[in-house]
Coordinates of C-alpha atoms in Angstrom, one line a residue:
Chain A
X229 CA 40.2 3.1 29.2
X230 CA 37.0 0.9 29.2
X231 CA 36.8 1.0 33.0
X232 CA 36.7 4.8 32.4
X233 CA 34.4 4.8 30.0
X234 CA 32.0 2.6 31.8
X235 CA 32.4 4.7 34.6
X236 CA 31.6 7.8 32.5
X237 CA 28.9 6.2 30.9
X238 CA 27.1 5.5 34.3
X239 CA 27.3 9.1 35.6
X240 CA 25.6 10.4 32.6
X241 CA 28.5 10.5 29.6
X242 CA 27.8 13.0 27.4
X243 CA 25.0 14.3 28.9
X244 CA 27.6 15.4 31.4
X245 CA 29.1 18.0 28.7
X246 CA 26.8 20.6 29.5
X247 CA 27.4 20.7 33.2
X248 CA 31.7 20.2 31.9
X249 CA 30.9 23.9 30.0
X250 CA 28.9 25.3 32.4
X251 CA 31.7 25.2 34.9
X252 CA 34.6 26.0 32.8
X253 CA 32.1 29.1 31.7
X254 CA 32.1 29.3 35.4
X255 CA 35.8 29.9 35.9
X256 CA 36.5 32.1 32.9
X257 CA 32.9 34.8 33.3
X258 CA 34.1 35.4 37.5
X259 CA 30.6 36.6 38.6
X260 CA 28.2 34.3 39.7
X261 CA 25.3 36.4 38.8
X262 CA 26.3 37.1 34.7
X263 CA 27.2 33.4 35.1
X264 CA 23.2 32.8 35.8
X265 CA 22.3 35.1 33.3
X266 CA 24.2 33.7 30.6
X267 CA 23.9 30.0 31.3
X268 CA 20.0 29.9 31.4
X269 CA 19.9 32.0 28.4
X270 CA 22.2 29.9 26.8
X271 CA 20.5 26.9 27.5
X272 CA 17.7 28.5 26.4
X273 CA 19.1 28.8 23.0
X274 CA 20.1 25.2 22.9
X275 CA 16.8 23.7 23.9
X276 CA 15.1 26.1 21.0
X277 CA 18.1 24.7 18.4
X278 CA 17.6 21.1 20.1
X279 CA 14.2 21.0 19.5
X280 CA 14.7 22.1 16.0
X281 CA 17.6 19.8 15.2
X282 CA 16.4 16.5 17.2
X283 CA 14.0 15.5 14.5
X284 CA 16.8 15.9 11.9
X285 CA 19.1 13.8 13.8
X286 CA 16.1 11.0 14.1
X287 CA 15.3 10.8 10.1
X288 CA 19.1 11.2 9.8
X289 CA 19.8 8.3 12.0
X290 CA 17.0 5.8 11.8
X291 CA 16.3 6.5 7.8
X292 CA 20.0 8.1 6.5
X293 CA 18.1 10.6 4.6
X294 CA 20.0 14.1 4.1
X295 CA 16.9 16.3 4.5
X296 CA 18.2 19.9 3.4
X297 CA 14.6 20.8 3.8
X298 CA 14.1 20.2 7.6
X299 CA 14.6 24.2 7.8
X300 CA 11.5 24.5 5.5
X301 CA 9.1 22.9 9.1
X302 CA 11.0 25.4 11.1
X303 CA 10.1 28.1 9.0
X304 CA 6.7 26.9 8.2
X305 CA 6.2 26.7 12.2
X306 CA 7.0 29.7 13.3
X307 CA 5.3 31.9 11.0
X308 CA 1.9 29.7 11.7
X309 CA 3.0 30.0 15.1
X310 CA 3.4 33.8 14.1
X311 CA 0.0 34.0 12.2
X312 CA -2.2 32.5 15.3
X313 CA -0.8 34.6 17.9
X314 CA -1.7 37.8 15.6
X315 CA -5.1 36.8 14.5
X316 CA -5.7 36.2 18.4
X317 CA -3.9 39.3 19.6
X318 CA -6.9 40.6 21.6
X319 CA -6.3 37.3 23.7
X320 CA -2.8 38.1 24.6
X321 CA -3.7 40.6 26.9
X322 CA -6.9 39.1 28.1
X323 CA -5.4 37.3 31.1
X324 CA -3.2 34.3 31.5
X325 CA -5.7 31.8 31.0
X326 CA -6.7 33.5 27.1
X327 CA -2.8 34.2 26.5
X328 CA -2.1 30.3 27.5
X329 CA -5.1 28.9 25.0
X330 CA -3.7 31.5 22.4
X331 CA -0.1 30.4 22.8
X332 CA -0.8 26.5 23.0
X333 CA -3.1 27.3 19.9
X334 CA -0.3 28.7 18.3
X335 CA 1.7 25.8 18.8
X336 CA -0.4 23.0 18.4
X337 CA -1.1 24.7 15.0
X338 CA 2.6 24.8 14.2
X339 CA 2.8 20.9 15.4
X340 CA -0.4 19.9 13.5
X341 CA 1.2 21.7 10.0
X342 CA 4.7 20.2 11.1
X343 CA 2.7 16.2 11.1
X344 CA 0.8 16.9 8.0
X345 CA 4.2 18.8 6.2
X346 CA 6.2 15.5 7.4
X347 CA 3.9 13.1 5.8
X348 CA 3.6 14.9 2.7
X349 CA 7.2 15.6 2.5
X350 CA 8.4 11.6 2.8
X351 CA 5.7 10.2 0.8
X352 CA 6.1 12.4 -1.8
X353 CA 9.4 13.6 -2.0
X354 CA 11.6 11.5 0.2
X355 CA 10.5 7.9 -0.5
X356 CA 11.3 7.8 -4.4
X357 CA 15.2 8.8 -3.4
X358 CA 15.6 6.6 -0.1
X359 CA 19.5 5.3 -0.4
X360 CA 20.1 7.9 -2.7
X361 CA 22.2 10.8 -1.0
X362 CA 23.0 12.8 -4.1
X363 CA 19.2 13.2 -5.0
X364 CA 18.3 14.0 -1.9
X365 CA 20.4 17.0 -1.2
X366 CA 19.1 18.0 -4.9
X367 CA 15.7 17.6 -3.9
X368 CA 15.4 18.8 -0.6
X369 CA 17.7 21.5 -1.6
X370 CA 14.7 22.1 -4.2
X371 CA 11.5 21.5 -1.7
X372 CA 13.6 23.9 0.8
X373 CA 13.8 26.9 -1.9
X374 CA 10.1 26.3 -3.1
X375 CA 8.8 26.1 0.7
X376 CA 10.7 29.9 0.8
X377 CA 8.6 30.9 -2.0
X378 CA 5.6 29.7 -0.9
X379 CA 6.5 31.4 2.7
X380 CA 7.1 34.6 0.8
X381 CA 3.8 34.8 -1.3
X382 CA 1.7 33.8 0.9
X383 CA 3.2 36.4 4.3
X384 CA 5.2 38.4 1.9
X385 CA 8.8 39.5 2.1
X386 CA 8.6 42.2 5.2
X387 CA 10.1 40.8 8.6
X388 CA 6.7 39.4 10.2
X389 CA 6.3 41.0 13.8
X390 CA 5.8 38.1 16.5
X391 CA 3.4 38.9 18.9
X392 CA 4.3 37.2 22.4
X393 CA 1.6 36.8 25.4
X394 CA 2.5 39.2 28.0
X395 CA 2.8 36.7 31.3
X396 CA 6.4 35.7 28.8
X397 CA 7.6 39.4 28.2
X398 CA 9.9 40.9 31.0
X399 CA 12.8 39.3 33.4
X400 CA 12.7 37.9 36.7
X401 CA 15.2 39.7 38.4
X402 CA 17.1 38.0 41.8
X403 CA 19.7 39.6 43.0
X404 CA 21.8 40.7 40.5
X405 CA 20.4 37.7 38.7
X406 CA 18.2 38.7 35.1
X407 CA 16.6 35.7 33.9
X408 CA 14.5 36.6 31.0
X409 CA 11.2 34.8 31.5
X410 CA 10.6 33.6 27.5
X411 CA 13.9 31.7 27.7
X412 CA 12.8 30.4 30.9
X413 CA 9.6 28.7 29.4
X414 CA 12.3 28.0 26.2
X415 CA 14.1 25.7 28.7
X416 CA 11.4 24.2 30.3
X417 CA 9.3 23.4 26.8
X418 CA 12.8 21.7 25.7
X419 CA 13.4 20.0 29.1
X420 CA 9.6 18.5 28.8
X421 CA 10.3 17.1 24.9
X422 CA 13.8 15.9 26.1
X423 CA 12.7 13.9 28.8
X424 CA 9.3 13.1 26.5
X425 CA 12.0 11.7 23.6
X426 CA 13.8 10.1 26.5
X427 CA 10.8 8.0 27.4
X428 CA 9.6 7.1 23.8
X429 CA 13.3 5.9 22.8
X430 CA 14.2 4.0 26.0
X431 CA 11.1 2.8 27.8
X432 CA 8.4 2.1 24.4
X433 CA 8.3 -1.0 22.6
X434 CA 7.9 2.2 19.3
X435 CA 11.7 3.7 20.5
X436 CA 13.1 0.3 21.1
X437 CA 12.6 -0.2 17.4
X438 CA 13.4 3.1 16.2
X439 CA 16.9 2.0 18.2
X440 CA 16.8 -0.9 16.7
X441 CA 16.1 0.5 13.2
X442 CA 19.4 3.2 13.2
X443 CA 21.2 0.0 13.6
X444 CA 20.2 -2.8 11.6
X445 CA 17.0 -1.7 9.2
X446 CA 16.9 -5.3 7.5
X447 CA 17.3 -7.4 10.9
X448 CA 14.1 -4.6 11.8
X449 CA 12.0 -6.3 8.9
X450 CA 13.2 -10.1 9.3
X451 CA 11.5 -9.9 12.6
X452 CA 7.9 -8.9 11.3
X453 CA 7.9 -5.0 11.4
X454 CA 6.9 -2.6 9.0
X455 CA 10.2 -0.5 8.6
X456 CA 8.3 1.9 6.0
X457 CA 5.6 2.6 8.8
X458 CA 8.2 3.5 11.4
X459 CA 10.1 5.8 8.7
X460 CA 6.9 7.5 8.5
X461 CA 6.0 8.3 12.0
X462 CA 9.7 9.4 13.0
X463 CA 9.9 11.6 9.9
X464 CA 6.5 13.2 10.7
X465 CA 7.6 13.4 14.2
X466 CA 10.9 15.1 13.1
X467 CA 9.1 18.1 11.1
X468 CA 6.3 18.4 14.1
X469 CA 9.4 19.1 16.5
X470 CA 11.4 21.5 13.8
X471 CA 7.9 23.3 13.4
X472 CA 7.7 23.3 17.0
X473 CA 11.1 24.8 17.4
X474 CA 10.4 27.2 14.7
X475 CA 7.8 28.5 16.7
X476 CA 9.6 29.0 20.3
X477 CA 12.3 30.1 18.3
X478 CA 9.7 33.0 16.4
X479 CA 8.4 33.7 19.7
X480 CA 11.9 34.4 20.5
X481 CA 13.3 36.9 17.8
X482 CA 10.2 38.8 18.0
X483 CA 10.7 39.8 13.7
X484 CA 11.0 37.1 11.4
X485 CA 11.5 36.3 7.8
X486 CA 11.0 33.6 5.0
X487 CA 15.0 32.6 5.9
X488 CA 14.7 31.7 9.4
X489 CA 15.0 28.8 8.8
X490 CA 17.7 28.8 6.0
X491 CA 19.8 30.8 8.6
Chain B
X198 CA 3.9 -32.0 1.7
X199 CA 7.2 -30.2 1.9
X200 CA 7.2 -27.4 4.6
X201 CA 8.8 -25.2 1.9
X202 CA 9.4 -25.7 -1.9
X203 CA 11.1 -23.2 -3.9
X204 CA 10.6 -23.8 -8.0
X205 CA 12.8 -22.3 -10.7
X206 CA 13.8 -19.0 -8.4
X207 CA 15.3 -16.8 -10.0
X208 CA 17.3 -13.3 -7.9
X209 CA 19.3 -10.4 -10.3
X210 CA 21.1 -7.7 -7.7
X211 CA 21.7 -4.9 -9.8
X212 CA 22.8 -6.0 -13.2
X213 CA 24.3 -9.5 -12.0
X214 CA 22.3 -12.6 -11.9
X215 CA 23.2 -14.9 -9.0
X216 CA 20.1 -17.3 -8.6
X217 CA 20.0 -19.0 -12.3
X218 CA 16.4 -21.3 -11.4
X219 CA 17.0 -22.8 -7.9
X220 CA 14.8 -25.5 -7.0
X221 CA 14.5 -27.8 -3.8
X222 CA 12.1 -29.1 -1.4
X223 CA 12.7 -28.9 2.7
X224 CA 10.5 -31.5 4.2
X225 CA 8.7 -30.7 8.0
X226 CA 11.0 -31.3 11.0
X227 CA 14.8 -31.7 11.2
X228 CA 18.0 -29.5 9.8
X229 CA 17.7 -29.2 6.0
X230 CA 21.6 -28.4 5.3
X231 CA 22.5 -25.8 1.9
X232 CA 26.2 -26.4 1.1
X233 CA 27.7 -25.1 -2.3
X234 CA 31.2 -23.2 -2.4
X235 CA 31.6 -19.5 -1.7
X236 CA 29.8 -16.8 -4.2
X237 CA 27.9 -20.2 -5.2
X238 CA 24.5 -18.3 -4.3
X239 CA 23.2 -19.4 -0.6
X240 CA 23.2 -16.7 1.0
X241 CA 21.2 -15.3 -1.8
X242 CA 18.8 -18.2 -1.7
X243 CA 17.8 -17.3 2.0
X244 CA 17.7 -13.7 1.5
X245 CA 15.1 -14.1 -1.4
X246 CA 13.2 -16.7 0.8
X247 CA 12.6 -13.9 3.4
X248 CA 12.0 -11.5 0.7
X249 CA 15.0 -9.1 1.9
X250 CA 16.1 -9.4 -2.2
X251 CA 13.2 -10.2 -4.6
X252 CA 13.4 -13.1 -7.1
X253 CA 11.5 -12.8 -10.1
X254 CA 10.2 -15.6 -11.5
X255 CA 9.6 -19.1 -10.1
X256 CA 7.7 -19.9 -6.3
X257 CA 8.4 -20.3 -3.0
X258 CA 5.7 -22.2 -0.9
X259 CA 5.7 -22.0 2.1
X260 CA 3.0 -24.3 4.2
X261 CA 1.3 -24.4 0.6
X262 CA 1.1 -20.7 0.3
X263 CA 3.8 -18.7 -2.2
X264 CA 5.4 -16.5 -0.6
X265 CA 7.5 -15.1 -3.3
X266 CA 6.9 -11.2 -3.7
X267 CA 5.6 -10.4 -0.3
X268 CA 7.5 -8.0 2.1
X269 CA 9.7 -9.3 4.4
X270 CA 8.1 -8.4 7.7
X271 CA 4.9 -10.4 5.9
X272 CA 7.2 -12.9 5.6
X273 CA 8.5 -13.3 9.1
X274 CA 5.1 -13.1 10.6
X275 CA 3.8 -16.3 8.8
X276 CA 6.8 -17.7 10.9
X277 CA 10.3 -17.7 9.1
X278 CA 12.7 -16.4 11.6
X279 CA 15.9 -15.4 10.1
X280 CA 19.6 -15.5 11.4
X281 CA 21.9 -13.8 9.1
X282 CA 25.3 -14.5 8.2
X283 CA 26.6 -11.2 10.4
X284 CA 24.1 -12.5 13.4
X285 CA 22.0 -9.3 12.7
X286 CA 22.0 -8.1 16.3
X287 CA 21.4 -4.4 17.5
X288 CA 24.5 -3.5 19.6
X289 CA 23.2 -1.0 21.0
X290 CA 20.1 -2.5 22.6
X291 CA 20.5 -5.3 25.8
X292 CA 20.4 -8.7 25.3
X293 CA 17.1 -8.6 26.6
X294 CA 16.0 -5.8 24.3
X295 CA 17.6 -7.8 21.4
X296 CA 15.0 -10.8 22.0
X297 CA 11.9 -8.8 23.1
X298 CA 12.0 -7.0 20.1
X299 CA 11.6 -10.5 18.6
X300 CA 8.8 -11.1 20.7
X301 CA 5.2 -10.6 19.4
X302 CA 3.6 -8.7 21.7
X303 CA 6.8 -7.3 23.8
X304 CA 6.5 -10.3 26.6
X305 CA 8.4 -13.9 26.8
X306 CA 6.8 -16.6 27.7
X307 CA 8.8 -17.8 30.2
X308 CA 8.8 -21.8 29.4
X309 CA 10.6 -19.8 26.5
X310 CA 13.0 -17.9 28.3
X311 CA 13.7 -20.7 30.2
X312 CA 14.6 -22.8 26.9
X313 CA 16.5 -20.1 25.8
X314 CA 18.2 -20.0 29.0
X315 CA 19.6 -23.6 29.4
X316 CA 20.4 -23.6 25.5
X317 CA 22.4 -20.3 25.8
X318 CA 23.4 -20.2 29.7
X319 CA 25.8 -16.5 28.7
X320 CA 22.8 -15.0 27.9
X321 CA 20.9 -15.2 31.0
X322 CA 24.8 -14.3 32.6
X323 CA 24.9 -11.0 30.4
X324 CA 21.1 -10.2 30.0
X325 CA 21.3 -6.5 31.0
X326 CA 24.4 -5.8 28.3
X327 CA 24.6 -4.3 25.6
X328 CA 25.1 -6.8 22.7
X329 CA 28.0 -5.0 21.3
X330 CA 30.4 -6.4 24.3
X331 CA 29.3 -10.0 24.0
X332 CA 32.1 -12.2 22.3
X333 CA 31.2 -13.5 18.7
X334 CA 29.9 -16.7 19.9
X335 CA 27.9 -15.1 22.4
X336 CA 26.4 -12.9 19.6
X337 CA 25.7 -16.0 17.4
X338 CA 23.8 -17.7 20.2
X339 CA 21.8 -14.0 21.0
X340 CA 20.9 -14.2 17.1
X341 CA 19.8 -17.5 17.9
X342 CA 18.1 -17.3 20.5
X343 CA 16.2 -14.3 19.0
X344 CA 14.8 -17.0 16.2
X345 CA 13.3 -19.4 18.8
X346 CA 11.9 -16.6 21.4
X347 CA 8.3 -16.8 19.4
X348 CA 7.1 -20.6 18.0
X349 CA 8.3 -21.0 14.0
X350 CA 7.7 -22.8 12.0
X351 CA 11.1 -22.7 10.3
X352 CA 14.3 -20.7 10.7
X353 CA 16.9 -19.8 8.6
X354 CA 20.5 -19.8 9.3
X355 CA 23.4 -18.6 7.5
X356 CA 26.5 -20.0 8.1
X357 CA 26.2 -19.7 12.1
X358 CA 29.8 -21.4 12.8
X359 CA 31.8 -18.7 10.8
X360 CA 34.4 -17.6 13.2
X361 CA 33.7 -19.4 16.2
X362 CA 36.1 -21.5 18.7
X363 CA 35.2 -25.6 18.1
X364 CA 34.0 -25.7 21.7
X365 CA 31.4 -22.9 20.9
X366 CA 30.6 -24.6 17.8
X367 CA 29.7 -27.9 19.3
X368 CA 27.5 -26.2 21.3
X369 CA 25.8 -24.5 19.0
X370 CA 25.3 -27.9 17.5
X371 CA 24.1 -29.1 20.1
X372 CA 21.2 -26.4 20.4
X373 CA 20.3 -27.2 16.6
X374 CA 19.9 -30.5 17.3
X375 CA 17.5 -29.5 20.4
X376 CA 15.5 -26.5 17.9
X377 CA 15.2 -28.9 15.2
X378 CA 12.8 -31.0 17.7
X379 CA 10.5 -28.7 17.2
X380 CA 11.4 -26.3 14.3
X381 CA 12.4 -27.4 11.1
X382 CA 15.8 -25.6 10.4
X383 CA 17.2 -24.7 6.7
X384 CA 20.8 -24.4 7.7
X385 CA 23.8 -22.6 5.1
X386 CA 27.1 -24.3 6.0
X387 CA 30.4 -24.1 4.6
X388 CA 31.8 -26.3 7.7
X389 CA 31.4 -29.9 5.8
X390 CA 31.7 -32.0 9.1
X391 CA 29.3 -29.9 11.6
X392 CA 26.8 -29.8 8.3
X393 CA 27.1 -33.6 8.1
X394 CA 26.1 -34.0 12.2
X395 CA 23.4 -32.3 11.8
X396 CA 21.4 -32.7 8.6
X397 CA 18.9 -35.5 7.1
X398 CA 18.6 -34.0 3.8
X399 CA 20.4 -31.2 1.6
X400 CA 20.7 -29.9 -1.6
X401 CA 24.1 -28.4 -2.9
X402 CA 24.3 -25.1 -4.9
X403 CA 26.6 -24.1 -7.8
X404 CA 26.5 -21.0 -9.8
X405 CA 23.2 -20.2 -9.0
X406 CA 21.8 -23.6 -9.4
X407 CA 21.1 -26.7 -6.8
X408 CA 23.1 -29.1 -8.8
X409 CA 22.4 -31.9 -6.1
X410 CA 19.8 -33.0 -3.2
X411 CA 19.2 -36.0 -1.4
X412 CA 19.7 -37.0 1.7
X413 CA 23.2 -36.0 4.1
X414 CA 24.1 -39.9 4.8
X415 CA 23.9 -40.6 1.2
X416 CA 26.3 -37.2 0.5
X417 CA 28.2 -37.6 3.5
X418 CA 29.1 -41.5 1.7
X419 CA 30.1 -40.3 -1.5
X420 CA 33.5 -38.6 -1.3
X421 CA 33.9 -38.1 -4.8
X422 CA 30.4 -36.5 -5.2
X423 CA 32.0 -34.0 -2.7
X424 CA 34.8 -33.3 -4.2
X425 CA 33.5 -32.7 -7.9
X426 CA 30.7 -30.6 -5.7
X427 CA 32.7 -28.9 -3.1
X428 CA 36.2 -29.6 -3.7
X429 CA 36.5 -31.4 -0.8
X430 CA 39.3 -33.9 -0.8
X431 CA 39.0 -37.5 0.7

């Protein structure tokens, strides 16, 4: 059982679940070219709820804080997101380079809000209840339900219209193949942050120690680092990625309210 | 001047109080041994010295500076290396990521490694593991070596023969006596004879208390002081 585990491990291990999926999905769909269609749109979808999930799964991991209020960022990002790519509207349809500034505007913004948000949220509200489970669902519970208000009074309760650059609208159609080009550019942002997370956890000295950290916070201190510093940084790095997410995934429904998060 | 002199500490964990005014002296160079029976309070009296639980009143000198209140990671970088009673090692990093993390600047210095290398020979064999699959006496000497990978001054190890085979812990006796050339050691030990090999002085521990300190020849002499102390029979 080792052996096969070992084995597994070295050809990927559960990185290899995808690909196990995506042929079973093979088998059971029959034509390769909905089988296309549906699989990058499906991994599509995954990368948005990856990106948007990853940062919980760090502060989860490396600080074992329940933060009901990671949905808060994802709201919060995509209707900055949302706001930027309105107020420059005329730039959507001036060209690629002036839709590509507007977009990576938009998403910078969404980042920049999801750094500040994070750093505000766990040294104001997260560090008085660290090892504390119970008040943290109550509080984040209660930072996630304010962050909804605030959502609401300041872009007020209609579904907010998403404006998208027009080099993402539209499908590139091969064959009988549709691929639709926004998910495209879903998967690719997500692929880059993957492999970007890859690098920080496994070749940095910074994701050695977060590593180190999910495992043994204590042992992290007793050799001369600043845990509180490093619970910091991934936290804010955790709401910059939900906002980030919240913002593909905005660009992606088009119409959004104060729950998309929530939902 | 005593490398480290703790005065009248005092540690509380939640309600209880487990350190009741602990006071002893560990002089420069050697193996400084802690005995006292289970629940007497020595793993509580290293955990305070590193700051990982807080004692209130009282000091803790270390190199003439107190050290009692600061953070741990403060702590560790005026050079108290630590080697917990579990071993403390990440099992999910590499034996090599295990002690680089423990380096200063994320580099050995390779009359280090090399040290480190003939001390603990398994952990050059398994270097590119992951410290989860070492054995338990692999592990310890990992923790170990992750103490001595920078210069300390002093290192403090709790209970490191716990659970090990004899042969693995006459080598790890062996590799205190080579540490304590250079590094004075403050060693917790509930194994009376490996204690007695290795330490010059030591203090015992009761309820919270050192009820006892002197030097291990003079201890090691007195079998009724070790029974009444650690209910060890002749």
């Amino acid at each position: 059982m080792d052996k096969f585990g070992e084995i597994l491990h070295r050809f990927g291990g559960v990185n290899l679940l995808p690909v196990a999926l995506a042929a079973i999905a093979f088998v059971l769909i029959g034509a390769p070219s909905s089988w296309v269609t549906l699989t990058v749109a499906g991994l599509a979808m995954g990368m948005m709820v990856f990106l948007m999930a990853s940062g919980l799964s760090l502060v989860f991991g490396l600080m074992d804080v329940l933060n009901f209020g990671h949905s808060a960022f994802i709201s919060f990002g995509a209707f900055i997101a949302a706001s930027i790519l309105a107020a420059l509207g005329g730039w959507l349809d001036g060209g690629v380079i002036l839709a590509s500034a507007a977009l990576a505007l938009a998403l910078v913004g969404a980042i920049t809000f999801g750094l500040a948000a994070g750093l505000f949220f766990e040294t104001v509200i997260i560090r008085p209840v660290y090892r504390d489970h119970l008040r943290q669902i109550l509080i984040t519970m209660g930072a996630l339900i304010v962050s909804e208000q605030v959502i609401l009074a300041v872009w007020g309760g209609t579904p907010f219209t998403v404006p998208r650059p027009a080099f993402l609208e539209g499908a590139w159609i091969i064959g009988d193949v549709s691929i639709e080009i926004y998910r495209l550019f879903a998967f690719a942002l997500g692929a880059v942050v993957f492999l970007g997370l890859m690098v920080l956890l496994n070749r940095t000295r910074i994701g050695l120690l977060i590593r180190a950290g999910v495992e043994n916070r204590e042992m992290v201190e007793a050799l001369g680092f600043k845990i509180n510093r490093l619970f910091i940084g991934v936290f804010m790095l955790g709401s910059a990625l939900a906002a980030l997410g919240g913002a593909m995934w905005a660009g992606y429904e088009t119409l959004i309210t104060p729950a998309l998060g929530a939902r | 001047m005593s490398l480290l002199s703790i005065r009248d500490m005092k540690t509380q964990i939640g309600q209880y109080h487990v350190l009741h005014g602990v006071s002893f002296e560990v002089p420069e160079g050697g193996v400084f041994i802690l005995l006292g029976r289970n629940g007497a309070g020595k793993t509580t009296t290293l955990r305070s010295i590193m700051g990982l639980w807080q004692p209130s009143p009282g000091s803790v000198m270390f190199q003439g500076r107190d050290i009692a209140g600061l953070a741990t990671a403060d702590i560790a970088r005026l050079g108290i290396a630590y080697v917990p009673e579990n071993m403390g090692i990440f099992g999910g990093l590499t034996v090599e990521e295990n002690l680089i993390l423990a380096t200063a600047k994320g580099r050995f210095d390779p009359a280090r490694l090399r040290r480190i290398y003939d001390l603990f020979p398994a952990l050059e064999k398994f270097w590119t593991k992951q410290a989860w699959s070492l054995s338990g006496g692999q592990k310890q000497m990992l923790s170990v070596a992750r103490a001595i990978v920078e210069p300390r001054a002093l290192i403090l190890i709790d209970e490191p023969t716990k659970g090990l085979a004899p042969s693995i812990v006459a080598a790890m006796g062996e590799a205190f006596r080579e540490i304590a050339q250079t590094t004075t050691i403050l060693l917790v030990e509930q194994n009376f004879n490996f204690a007695k090999s290795l330490g010059r002085d030591m203090a015992v521990i009761d309820d919270g208390r050192v009820v006892h300190s002197g030097t291990m020849a003079d201890f090691a002499a007195d079998a009724d002081l070790q029974g009444a102390l650690l209910g060890l029979s002749a």
